[in-house]
Coordinates of C-alpha atoms in Angstrom, one line a residue:
Chain S
M1 CA 0.0 0.1 -0.2
D2 CA 1.9 3.4 -1.0
K3 CA 1.8 5.3 2.2
K4 CA 2.3 8.7 0.5
K5 CA -1.1 8.0 -1.4
L6 CA -3.1 7.4 1.4
W7 CA -1.3 10.4 3.2
D8 CA -2.6 12.5 0.3
E9 CA -6.0 11.0 0.4
F10 CA -6.1 11.3 4.3
E11 CA -5.2 15.3 3.9
K12 CA -7.9 15.7 1.2
S13 CA -10.3 14.3 3.4
L14 CA -9.6 16.3 6.5
L15 CA -9.9 19.4 4.2
N16 CA -13.1 18.3 2.9
Y17 CA -14.1 18.0 6.6
D18 CA -15.2 14.0 5.5
K19 CA -15.1 12.2 8.7
D20 CA -16.6 9.1 7.5
N21 CA -13.8 8.8 4.5
S22 CA -11.0 10.1 7.3
K23 CA -11.8 6.9 9.1
L24 CA -12.0 4.3 6.5
I25 CA -8.4 5.5 5.6
M26 CA -7.3 5.7 9.3
D27 CA -8.9 1.7 9.3
K28 CA -7.1 0.8 6.3
Y29 CA -3.7 2.5 7.4
I30 CA -3.8 0.7 11.1
F31 CA -4.6 -2.5 9.5
E32 CA -1.6 -2.7 7.2
Y33 CA 0.7 -0.9 9.9
D34 CA -0.4 0.0 13.5
E35 CA -2.1 2.6 16.0
I36 CA 1.6 4.5 16.9
S37 CA 2.3 4.7 13.2
F38 CA -0.8 6.1 12.1
I39 CA -0.8 8.7 14.7
E40 CA 2.7 9.7 14.7
E41 CA 3.5 9.4 11.1
M42 CA 0.2 9.7 9.4
L43 CA -2.1 12.0 11.5
Y44 CA 0.9 14.1 12.7
N45 CA 2.6 14.7 9.5
V46 CA -0.7 15.4 7.5
F47 CA -1.7 17.9 10.1
L48 CA 1.4 19.4 10.0
N49 CA 1.4 19.7 6.2
I50 CA -2.3 21.7 6.7
E51 CA -0.6 23.7 9.3
K52 CA 2.3 24.8 7.1
K53 CA 0.0 25.6 4.4
W54 CA -2.2 27.8 6.7
D55 CA 0.9 29.9 7.8
E56 CA 1.8 30.3 4.0
G57 CA -1.4 31.7 3.5
E58 CA -2.7 28.6 1.1
L59 CA -5.5 27.2 3.5
S60 CA -7.9 29.1 6.2
L61 CA -8.6 28.9 9.7
S62 CA -11.7 26.9 8.9
H63 CA -9.5 24.1 7.1
L64 CA -7.1 23.6 10.1
Y65 CA -10.0 23.8 12.6
L66 CA -12.2 21.4 10.8
S67 CA -9.3 19.1 10.3
S68 CA -8.3 19.2 14.0
I69 CA -11.8 18.4 14.9
I70 CA -11.6 15.2 12.9
C71 CA -8.2 14.2 14.6
E72 CA -9.3 14.9 17.9
E73 CA -12.3 12.6 17.4
L74 CA -9.7 9.8 16.0
L75 CA -7.6 10.1 18.6
T76 CA -10.4 9.9 21.1
Y77 CA -11.9 6.8 19.1
L78 CA -8.5 5.2 19.4
E79 CA -8.1 5.9 23.0
E80 CA -11.5 4.5 24.0
K81 CA -11.9 1.5 21.6
R82 CA -8.6 0.6 21.2
E83 CA -7.1 1.3 24.7
F84 CA -4.2 3.5 22.9
K85 CA -1.8 5.1 25.6
Y86 CA 0.2 8.1 24.7
S87 CA 4.1 7.5 25.1
K88 CA 5.1 11.0 26.2
N89 CA 4.0 11.8 29.4
Y90 CA 5.9 15.0 30.4
N91 CA 3.4 16.6 32.9
I92 CA 2.3 19.3 30.1
A93 CA -0.9 21.2 30.2
I94 CA -2.4 23.8 28.1
V95 CA -4.7 26.8 28.6
T96 CA -6.6 29.6 27.0
L97 CA -5.6 32.6 29.4
E98 CA -8.3 35.0 30.5
D99 CA -10.4 35.0 27.5
N100 CA -13.0 32.6 25.9
H101 CA -11.5 32.0 22.3
A102 CA -10.5 28.2 22.5
L103 CA -9.9 27.8 18.9
G104 CA -6.1 27.9 19.0
K105 CA -6.0 25.7 22.3
R106 CA -7.9 23.0 20.1
I107 CA -5.7 23.1 17.6
V108 CA -2.5 22.8 19.4
S109 CA -3.8 20.0 21.3
S110 CA -4.5 17.9 18.6
I111 CA -1.3 18.3 17.2
L112 CA 0.5 17.6 20.2
R113 CA -1.7 14.5 21.0
S114 CA -1.1 13.2 17.5
N115 CA 2.8 13.3 18.3
G116 CA 2.0 10.9 21.1
Y117 CA 2.0 13.7 23.9
L118 CA -0.3 13.4 26.9
I119 CA -1.9 16.9 27.3
E120 CA -3.9 18.2 30.2
D121 CA -6.5 20.8 29.1
F122 CA -6.8 23.3 32.1
G123 CA -9.6 25.2 29.9
H124 CA -10.5 28.6 28.8
G125 CA -11.1 31.7 30.2
I126 CA -8.9 30.8 33.2
H127 CA -7.2 33.4 35.4
V128 CA -4.1 33.2 36.5
M129 CA -4.3 32.4 40.2
D130 CA -6.5 29.5 39.1
I131 CA -3.7 28.4 36.8
I132 CA -1.4 28.5 39.2
T133 CA -3.6 26.0 41.5
K134 CA -4.0 23.6 38.9
I135 CA -0.2 23.8 38.0
I136 CA 0.6 23.0 41.7
E137 CA -2.3 19.9 41.4
F138 CA -1.0 18.4 38.2
K139 CA 2.5 19.3 38.8
T140 CA 2.8 20.7 35.4
K141 CA 6.2 21.0 34.1
I142 CA 5.3 22.8 30.8
L143 CA 2.3 25.3 30.3
L144 CA 1.4 25.8 26.7
V145 CA -0.9 29.4 26.9
S146 CA -2.9 30.3 23.9
V147 CA -4.5 34.0 23.9
L148 CA -6.7 35.9 21.3
M149 CA -6.5 39.3 23.0
Y150 CA -3.8 41.5 23.7
P151 CA -4.6 42.2 27.4
S152 CA -4.8 38.5 27.9
A153 CA -1.1 38.3 26.5
L154 CA 0.1 40.6 29.0
K155 CA -1.2 38.7 31.9
V156 CA 1.3 35.8 31.0
K157 CA 3.7 38.4 32.9
E158 CA 1.8 38.2 36.3
L159 CA 1.7 34.4 35.5
K160 CA 5.3 34.3 35.7
E161 CA 5.6 36.1 38.4
E162 CA 2.7 34.1 40.5
L163 CA 5.2 31.0 39.5
K164 CA 8.6 32.6 40.7
R165 CA 6.2 33.5 43.8
N166 CA 5.2 30.0 44.3
N167 CA 8.9 28.5 43.7
L168 CA 7.3 26.8 40.7
D169 CA 9.6 26.1 37.7
T170 CA 6.9 25.5 35.0
K171 CA 7.8 26.8 31.6
I172 CA 5.7 28.5 29.4
I173 CA 5.2 28.8 26.0
V174 CA 2.8 31.2 24.4
G175 CA 0.8 31.6 21.0
G176 CA -2.0 33.2 19.4
A177 CA -2.8 36.1 17.5
P178 CA -1.2 39.0 19.8
F179 CA 2.1 37.2 19.7
I180 CA 1.9 36.6 15.9
M181 CA 1.1 40.3 15.3
D182 CA 4.4 41.3 17.5
N183 CA 6.9 38.9 17.5
N184 CA 8.8 40.5 20.5
L185 CA 5.8 40.5 22.8
W186 CA 6.5 37.1 24.4
K187 CA 9.7 38.4 25.4
Y188 CA 8.1 41.3 27.0
V189 CA 5.8 39.4 28.8
E190 CA 8.9 37.0 29.9
A191 CA 7.4 33.7 28.6
D192 CA 10.2 31.1 28.1
A193 CA 9.3 30.3 24.3
F194 CA 6.5 31.2 21.8
G195 CA 5.4 29.5 18.7
I196 CA 3.8 30.6 15.6
T197 CA 2.1 27.7 14.7
A198 CA 1.1 24.9 16.8
S199 CA 3.7 22.3 15.3
D200 CA 6.2 25.0 16.8
S201 CA 5.5 23.7 20.2
I202 CA 6.4 20.1 19.2
A203 CA 10.0 21.3 18.6
L204 CA 9.8 23.4 21.7
I205 CA 8.8 20.9 23.9
A206 CA 11.3 18.2 22.9
E207 CA 13.8 21.0 23.2
M208 CA 12.4 21.7 27.1
T209 CA 12.3 18.2 27.8
K210 CA 15.7 17.2 26.4
E211 CA 17.0 20.1 28.8
A212 CA 15.2 18.4 31.9
D213 CA 16.4 14.8 31.0
Chain T
M1 CA -3.5 73.2 -2.8
N2 CA -6.1 74.7 -0.5
K3 CA -6.6 73.5 3.1
M4 CA -9.6 71.2 3.0
N5 CA -11.9 70.3 6.0
S6 CA -12.3 66.8 7.0
F7 CA -15.3 66.0 4.9
E8 CA -13.7 67.4 1.7
R9 CA -10.5 65.3 2.4
V10 CA -12.4 62.2 2.8
I11 CA -14.6 62.6 -0.1
S12 CA -12.0 63.7 -2.4
T13 CA -9.9 60.6 -1.1
L14 CA -12.8 58.4 -2.0
S15 CA -12.9 60.0 -5.6
F16 CA -9.2 59.1 -5.9
N17 CA -8.2 63.1 -6.3
E18 CA -5.8 65.0 -4.8
V19 CA -5.9 65.8 -1.2
D20 CA -4.1 68.7 0.9
K21 CA -3.0 66.1 3.6
A22 CA -3.2 62.1 3.9
P23 CA -6.6 61.4 5.5
L24 CA -5.9 60.0 9.1
F25 CA -8.6 57.8 10.8
L26 CA -8.0 57.0 14.2
L27 CA -10.5 54.6 15.1
L28 CA -10.8 55.1 18.6
S29 CA -13.7 53.9 20.8
L30 CA -12.8 52.5 24.2
Y31 CA -9.8 54.8 24.1
G32 CA -12.1 57.6 24.9
A33 CA -12.6 55.9 28.7
K34 CA -8.7 56.1 28.9
E35 CA -8.9 59.5 28.2
M36 CA -11.6 60.6 30.4
G37 CA -9.9 58.3 33.4
I38 CA -12.7 56.5 34.0
N39 CA -13.2 52.6 33.7
I40 CA -15.0 51.2 30.3
K41 CA -18.4 50.2 31.8
D42 CA -19.0 53.3 32.9
Y43 CA -17.8 55.0 30.0
F44 CA -19.7 53.3 27.8
E45 CA -22.9 53.3 30.0
N46 CA -23.4 57.1 29.8
Y47 CA -23.6 58.2 26.2
E48 CA -22.7 61.7 26.8
N49 CA -19.5 60.7 27.8
V50 CA -18.8 59.2 24.2
I51 CA -20.0 62.3 22.5
K52 CA -17.6 64.4 24.6
M53 CA -14.6 62.5 24.3
Q54 CA -15.1 61.8 20.4
I55 CA -15.2 65.7 19.8
Y56 CA -12.2 66.0 22.2
M57 CA -10.3 63.2 20.6
R58 CA -10.8 64.4 17.1
N59 CA -9.4 67.8 18.1
K60 CA -6.7 66.5 19.9
Y61 CA -5.3 64.1 17.5
N62 CA -6.4 65.5 14.5
T63 CA -8.4 62.6 13.0
D64 CA -10.7 62.9 10.0
C65 CA -13.7 61.3 11.4
Y66 CA -15.9 60.5 14.1
Y67 CA -16.2 56.9 15.3
T68 CA -19.4 55.8 17.1
F69 CA -18.6 52.3 17.5
Q70 CA -18.2 51.3 21.1
Y71 CA -18.2 47.2 21.3
A72 CA -19.5 44.2 19.2
A73 CA -20.9 42.2 21.9
K74 CA -23.8 44.8 22.4
L75 CA -25.6 42.6 19.9
V76 CA -25.7 39.8 22.2
Q77 CA -26.5 41.9 24.9
I78 CA -29.5 43.2 23.4
C79 CA -30.6 39.8 22.9
G80 CA -30.1 39.1 26.8
G81 CA -26.4 37.9 26.4
E82 CA -23.6 38.2 28.9
V83 CA -21.1 41.0 28.2
V84 CA -17.8 40.8 30.5
F85 CA -16.4 44.1 30.8
Y86 CA -12.3 44.6 31.5
N87 CA -10.0 47.2 32.7
D88 CA -8.3 47.5 29.4
S89 CA -9.4 45.8 26.8
P90 CA -12.6 45.8 24.5
P91 CA -16.1 44.4 26.2
N92 CA -16.3 40.7 25.0
S93 CA -19.5 38.8 24.8
G94 CA -20.0 36.0 27.4
N95 CA -21.3 32.4 26.9
P96 CA -23.1 32.3 23.4
I97 CA -26.6 33.3 23.3
I98 CA -27.7 30.0 21.1
T99 CA -26.5 26.8 22.8
K100 CA -28.5 24.5 20.8
F101 CA -29.3 24.3 17.2
E102 CA -32.9 24.2 17.7
D103 CA -32.6 27.8 19.4
I104 CA -32.1 29.2 15.9
K105 CA -35.5 28.6 14.8
R106 CA -36.9 30.3 18.2
F107 CA -34.1 33.4 18.0
E108 CA -35.4 37.0 17.3
F109 CA -33.8 40.2 17.7
P110 CA -35.7 42.5 19.8
E111 CA -37.2 45.9 18.2
I112 CA -34.3 48.4 17.9
K113 CA -36.3 51.3 19.0
S114 CA -37.0 49.6 22.2
C115 CA -33.1 48.7 23.2
Q116 CA -31.9 51.7 25.2
I117 CA -28.3 50.8 24.6
L118 CA -28.8 51.1 20.8
S119 CA -30.9 54.3 21.2
D120 CA -28.0 55.7 23.2
E121 CA -25.7 55.1 20.1
L122 CA -28.3 57.0 17.8
K123 CA -28.5 59.9 20.3
I124 CA -24.3 60.0 20.0
I125 CA -24.6 60.0 16.3
S126 CA -27.3 62.6 15.9
R127 CA -25.3 65.0 18.4
L128 CA -21.9 64.7 16.7
S129 CA -23.9 65.2 13.0
E130 CA -24.2 68.8 14.7
C131 CA -20.8 69.1 14.6
K132 CA -20.6 69.2 10.7
D133 CA -16.9 69.2 10.8
A134 CA -16.1 65.5 10.1
P135 CA -17.6 62.5 8.7
I136 CA -19.4 60.2 11.2
I137 CA -18.3 56.5 10.6
S138 CA -20.8 53.9 12.4
V139 CA -20.5 50.1 12.4
V140 CA -22.5 47.3 11.5
I141 CA -21.0 43.8 12.5
S142 CA -21.8 41.5 9.2
P143 CA -24.9 39.0 9.5
F144 CA -22.2 36.6 8.6
S145 CA -19.8 37.4 11.5
L146 CA -22.4 38.0 14.0
P147 CA -22.7 34.3 14.8
I148 CA -19.1 33.7 16.0
M149 CA -20.7 35.6 19.0
Q150 CA -24.2 34.1 18.9
L151 CA -23.2 30.4 18.7
G152 CA -19.2 30.8 19.5
F153 CA -16.7 30.1 17.0
D154 CA -16.5 26.6 16.9
K155 CA -20.5 25.8 16.8
Y156 CA -20.5 28.3 13.9
L157 CA -17.9 26.5 11.7
N158 CA -19.9 23.3 12.4
I159 CA -23.2 24.8 11.2
L160 CA -22.0 26.7 8.5
F161 CA -20.0 23.4 6.7
N162 CA -22.7 20.6 7.7
E163 CA -26.1 22.4 8.7
K164 CA -27.1 24.7 5.6
E165 CA -30.9 24.9 6.7
L166 CA -29.9 26.2 10.1
F167 CA -26.9 28.6 8.7
N168 CA -29.6 30.1 6.2
E169 CA -32.1 30.5 8.7
L170 CA -29.8 32.4 11.1
I171 CA -28.3 34.4 8.4
R172 CA -31.5 35.7 7.0
K173 CA -32.3 36.9 10.5
N174 CA -29.0 38.3 11.0
I175 CA -29.5 40.4 7.5
E176 CA -32.6 41.8 8.2
F177 CA -31.3 43.0 11.5
C178 CA -28.2 44.3 9.9
V179 CA -29.9 46.2 7.2
E180 CA -32.3 47.8 9.8
W181 CA -29.6 48.7 12.0
A182 CA -27.4 50.1 9.3
N183 CA -30.0 52.3 7.6
I184 CA -31.2 53.7 11.3
Q185 CA -28.0 54.7 12.1
L186 CA -27.8 56.8 8.7
E187 CA -31.1 58.2 9.2
A188 CA -29.8 59.6 12.7
G189 CA -26.8 61.2 11.0
A190 CA -24.1 58.7 10.2
N191 CA -22.3 59.5 6.9
A192 CA -20.7 56.1 6.2
I193 CA -21.2 52.5 7.8
C194 CA -18.6 50.1 8.3
Y195 CA -19.5 46.5 7.7
F196 CA -17.3 44.5 10.0
D197 CA -16.7 41.2 8.4
P198 CA -13.9 39.4 9.6
M199 CA -15.3 35.9 9.1
S200 CA -15.2 36.4 5.3
S201 CA -11.3 37.2 5.1
T202 CA -9.2 34.3 4.0
T203 CA -7.8 34.0 7.2
I204 CA -10.9 32.3 8.2
I205 CA -12.3 30.9 5.2
P206 CA -11.2 30.2 1.4
R207 CA -12.1 32.0 -1.3
D208 CA -14.4 29.6 -2.8
V209 CA -16.8 29.4 0.7
Y210 CA -16.4 33.2 1.0
L211 CA -18.1 33.4 -2.7
K212 CA -21.1 31.1 -1.5
T213 CA -21.3 32.6 1.7
G214 CA -20.1 36.3 2.9
Y215 CA -19.7 37.8 -0.4
K216 CA -23.6 36.9 -1.4
I217 CA -24.3 38.5 2.1
A218 CA -22.2 41.5 1.7
K219 CA -23.7 42.1 -1.6
E220 CA -27.4 42.0 -0.2
V221 CA -26.6 44.0 2.5
I222 CA -24.7 46.6 0.8
S223 CA -27.3 46.9 -1.7
R224 CA -30.1 47.5 0.7
V225 CA -28.1 50.2 2.8
N226 CA -28.8 53.6 2.2
G227 CA -25.1 55.2 2.1
P228 CA -21.6 54.4 1.5
V229 CA -20.4 51.1 3.1
A230 CA -16.7 50.5 3.9
T231 CA -15.8 46.5 4.7
H232 CA -13.5 45.9 7.6
F233 CA -11.8 42.4 8.1
A234 CA -10.0 43.1 11.2
S235 CA -6.6 42.5 10.2
G236 CA -7.4 39.5 8.2
R237 CA -6.3 38.3 4.8
V238 CA -8.2 40.1 2.1
E239 CA -5.8 40.0 -1.1
S240 CA -7.3 37.5 -3.1
I241 CA -11.1 38.5 -2.7
I242 CA -10.3 42.2 -3.5
D243 CA -12.0 42.0 -6.6
D244 CA -15.1 40.6 -5.0
V245 CA -15.1 43.0 -2.4
I246 CA -15.1 45.5 -5.0
N247 CA -18.0 43.8 -6.9
T248 CA -20.0 44.0 -3.6
N249 CA -19.9 47.8 -4.0
S250 CA -18.1 48.5 -0.9
K251 CA -16.2 52.0 -1.2
V252 CA -13.6 51.0 1.3
I253 CA -11.8 48.1 1.9
G254 CA -9.9 47.6 5.4
I255 CA -6.6 46.0 5.6
G256 CA -4.2 44.8 8.1
D257 CA -0.4 44.4 7.6
L258 CA -0.2 40.5 7.1
E259 CA -0.1 41.2 3.3
N260 CA 2.1 42.8 0.7
F261 CA 0.6 46.7 0.9
E262 CA 2.0 47.6 -2.6
E263 CA 0.1 44.5 -4.4
I264 CA -2.7 45.8 -2.5
I265 CA -2.6 49.2 -3.2
K266 CA -2.0 48.5 -6.8
K267 CA -5.2 46.2 -7.0
C268 CA -7.3 48.8 -5.4
E269 CA -5.9 51.7 -7.2
N270 CA -8.9 53.8 -8.3
K271 CA -11.3 51.2 -7.8
I272 CA -11.8 50.7 -4.1
T273 CA -10.6 53.2 -1.1
V274 CA -8.1 51.5 1.2
L275 CA -7.9 52.0 5.0
G276 CA -5.1 50.7 6.9
N277 CA -2.8 49.5 8.1
L278 CA -1.0 50.3 11.2
N279 CA -0.5 47.3 13.3
G280 CA -2.0 48.3 16.7
I281 CA -0.6 45.4 18.8
E282 CA 2.8 46.5 17.6
M283 CA 1.6 50.2 18.5
C284 CA 1.6 49.3 22.1
S285 CA 5.7 49.1 22.1
W286 CA 6.6 51.5 19.9
D287 CA 8.4 55.0 20.7
G288 CA 8.2 58.1 18.8
K289 CA 11.1 57.3 16.3
L290 CA 9.8 53.9 15.2
C291 CA 6.3 55.3 14.8
E292 CA 7.6 57.8 12.6
I293 CA 9.5 55.3 10.9
K294 CA 6.5 53.1 10.2
V295 CA 4.1 55.8 9.1
K296 CA 6.5 57.0 6.7
E297 CA 7.1 53.7 5.4
I298 CA 3.3 53.1 4.6
L299 CA 2.8 56.9 3.3
S300 CA 5.5 56.5 1.0
K301 CA 3.9 53.5 -0.7
A302 CA 0.4 54.8 -0.5
K303 CA -1.4 56.2 -3.7
R304 CA -4.4 58.8 -3.8
G305 CA -7.5 56.8 -2.7
F306 CA -5.7 55.7 0.9
I307 CA -6.6 56.5 4.3
L308 CA -4.3 55.9 7.1
S309 CA -5.6 53.8 9.7
D310 CA -4.9 50.9 12.0
G311 CA -5.6 47.4 10.5
H312 CA -8.1 46.2 13.0
G313 CA -10.7 48.8 13.3
E314 CA -10.1 49.9 16.8
I315 CA -7.0 51.4 18.6
P316 CA -5.7 49.4 21.5
Y317 CA -6.3 50.5 25.0
Q318 CA -2.3 50.2 25.8
V319 CA -1.3 52.3 23.0
D320 CA 0.2 55.7 24.5
E321 CA -1.2 58.9 23.6
K322 CA 2.2 59.9 22.4
I323 CA 2.2 57.5 19.6
L324 CA -1.3 59.0 18.0
L325 CA 0.1 62.2 18.4
K326 CA 3.4 61.2 16.6
I327 CA 1.0 59.4 14.0
S328 CA -1.0 62.9 13.7
E329 CA 1.9 64.9 13.1
V330 CA 3.7 62.9 10.4
V331 CA 0.6 62.9 8.1
K332 CA 0.5 66.5 8.2
D333 CA 3.4 66.5 5.9
Y334 CA 2.0 64.1 3.5
F335 CA -0.6 64.8 0.7
Y336 CA -2.2 63.2 -2.6
T337 CA -1.1 64.4 -6.1
K338 CA -2.7 63.3 -9.3
E339 CA 0.0 60.5 -9.3
D340 CA 1.0 59.7 -5.9
C341 CA 1.5 60.4 -2.3
K342 CA 4.0 63.1 -1.7
V343 CA 5.7 64.6 1.2
K344 CA 6.1 68.3 1.7

C-alpha cells in the first residue's frame, strides 16, 4: 500500500471535512501498519502539512480547525476503542488564558496528541491564580498558553511572577494572535518560548524535555 | 492646494482625487475611557461621555472622522447575552446566546427602538452630526460574522459546513437586523457605515466558501443600505478577494499588515479606497522614532485613495497617546497628487 498516496487521500479528506472517509483511511492504515504509526506518522505529518499551508496563506483557519476536529475525534476513538496510550507523558498542560477563544488551544492540543503527547487541558477563560492552583495540582512542567486578546497576552507576565512567588519552575510557551502580530511580545511578557504555529510547540517541547532529562 | 476640511478630504480620497493632507482615521472607541480616566463600563454606559470624548479626541489627534462604534458584544447584549467588561480591553461577549441548534428557529432580535443601548448610540450619532466638521463612521457587524458571538466560533463553523438550513435561517434573521440597524444609524446622521466582516477574510475561510456565503450576504446587505459602506476585515487577509469586495459595491476596504501592502494598493487603485494598515498590537510598544519610521514607510507606498488607520478597526487601550500624536504629526507632511502620495 502506497503510504504517500494514503497520506494525500487523508489530507484531502480532512480538508473536505469528510469524517467517514477519514475514518476509513485510518482503519486501512492501521490494518496495514499500527496505531502508533498512524498517529505519529500519518496523522501528525498530514496535520503538520495542513498547518504549514495555513501559515503560508494557502489554507484558511476553517481548514485547520475542522481538520483538528476530525483528528481529535479519531484520537479519542483510538483512546477509547483500542485503548491507545500516549507514549510521551511530561506533565504538559494547555490553557486559554483569560479570554474565551479556545480555537487555538484546540488545534494545538490535537497536534500534540497526534505526536504522542499526553496533554492536560486546563480549559479557557481561566485566570492567573486558578492556573497556579492547577499547576500545583497536576505538577505541570510545561504550560502552553494560548490567547486571542492583547490584554490577555499581557497577563502572562503576571503568571510568570506568580510562578516565581510559588517557587514553581514551570516553563511557559505562548501562542496566539497577539504574539503573531508582534513577534517581540513573548519576550516582553517573559514567556520562555513562543510558537507561531501549533507544530512549533512540538520542537519547543522536545527541546525543553531534553533539557530536563 | 487649498486647505480642506475633513469632509472634503475624505470625499476627495473616496473619489481618488488630490488631497491637501493624507487623511487619517484613528478609530478610537474604548480609548475614550482612558482619555477620560474612567473605567470602560462606566464610559460606555453614559452616552454623553462618548459624545464629549469623540469631540475631544478628534481635536486632540486631528483625526478626520468621528467613530461611534463602542463594542461588538452589544448585539448579543440586546438579545439577553452576557457582556464581560475588562479594565483595559474591549468588552467581550460571554457565553453564546444560542446554545442548541434548535434555538436558531426560536431566535429573534428585539425591536431596535426598544433597546436603550442602541437608542443611546443613535443619540451619539445625532449629536455629533451637529458638529458638521467631519464624517461620522458608524458600524454594523456583518450577518456573516455575528454568529461567532451568537454561537461560539466552533459551533458556527460546524453549522456553516454541515447544517445549511440552520445556517441560512440564522443568516436571514441577521441580514434583516443588520440592514435595519445600518439604515437607522444613517437616518440619525451617520455619513458611512463600516461593515465589520472578519469571517469573510481568507484568514478564516477559503475564497470558494466566501463566494457562496459572505460575498453574497455582503452584496445583499450593501445593496439595501442607504449610504456608503466600508468593509473591514479586522486585520484578516484580503488580497485574493479584493475584486470580490469591489463587486459588493463597498467603497472602502480595511486591510491589515499581513499581506503585501504595495500589491494591495496596486489592485485597489482607482477602484476602491484602502483603509489601513498600522499594526495596533505593535503600536503598543512603539516609541516616537519607530512610529515615525512605520508611518512614513506606509505613506511612501500609498497612492490616492488611501486613508491611514489601524488594521484592526480599533486602537488598543495600551497605545500611548504620544504615539497617536506622533502619527497625527507625521501625516501632516503628506498629501496626494494626481500620481502619488508626496511629502511636503
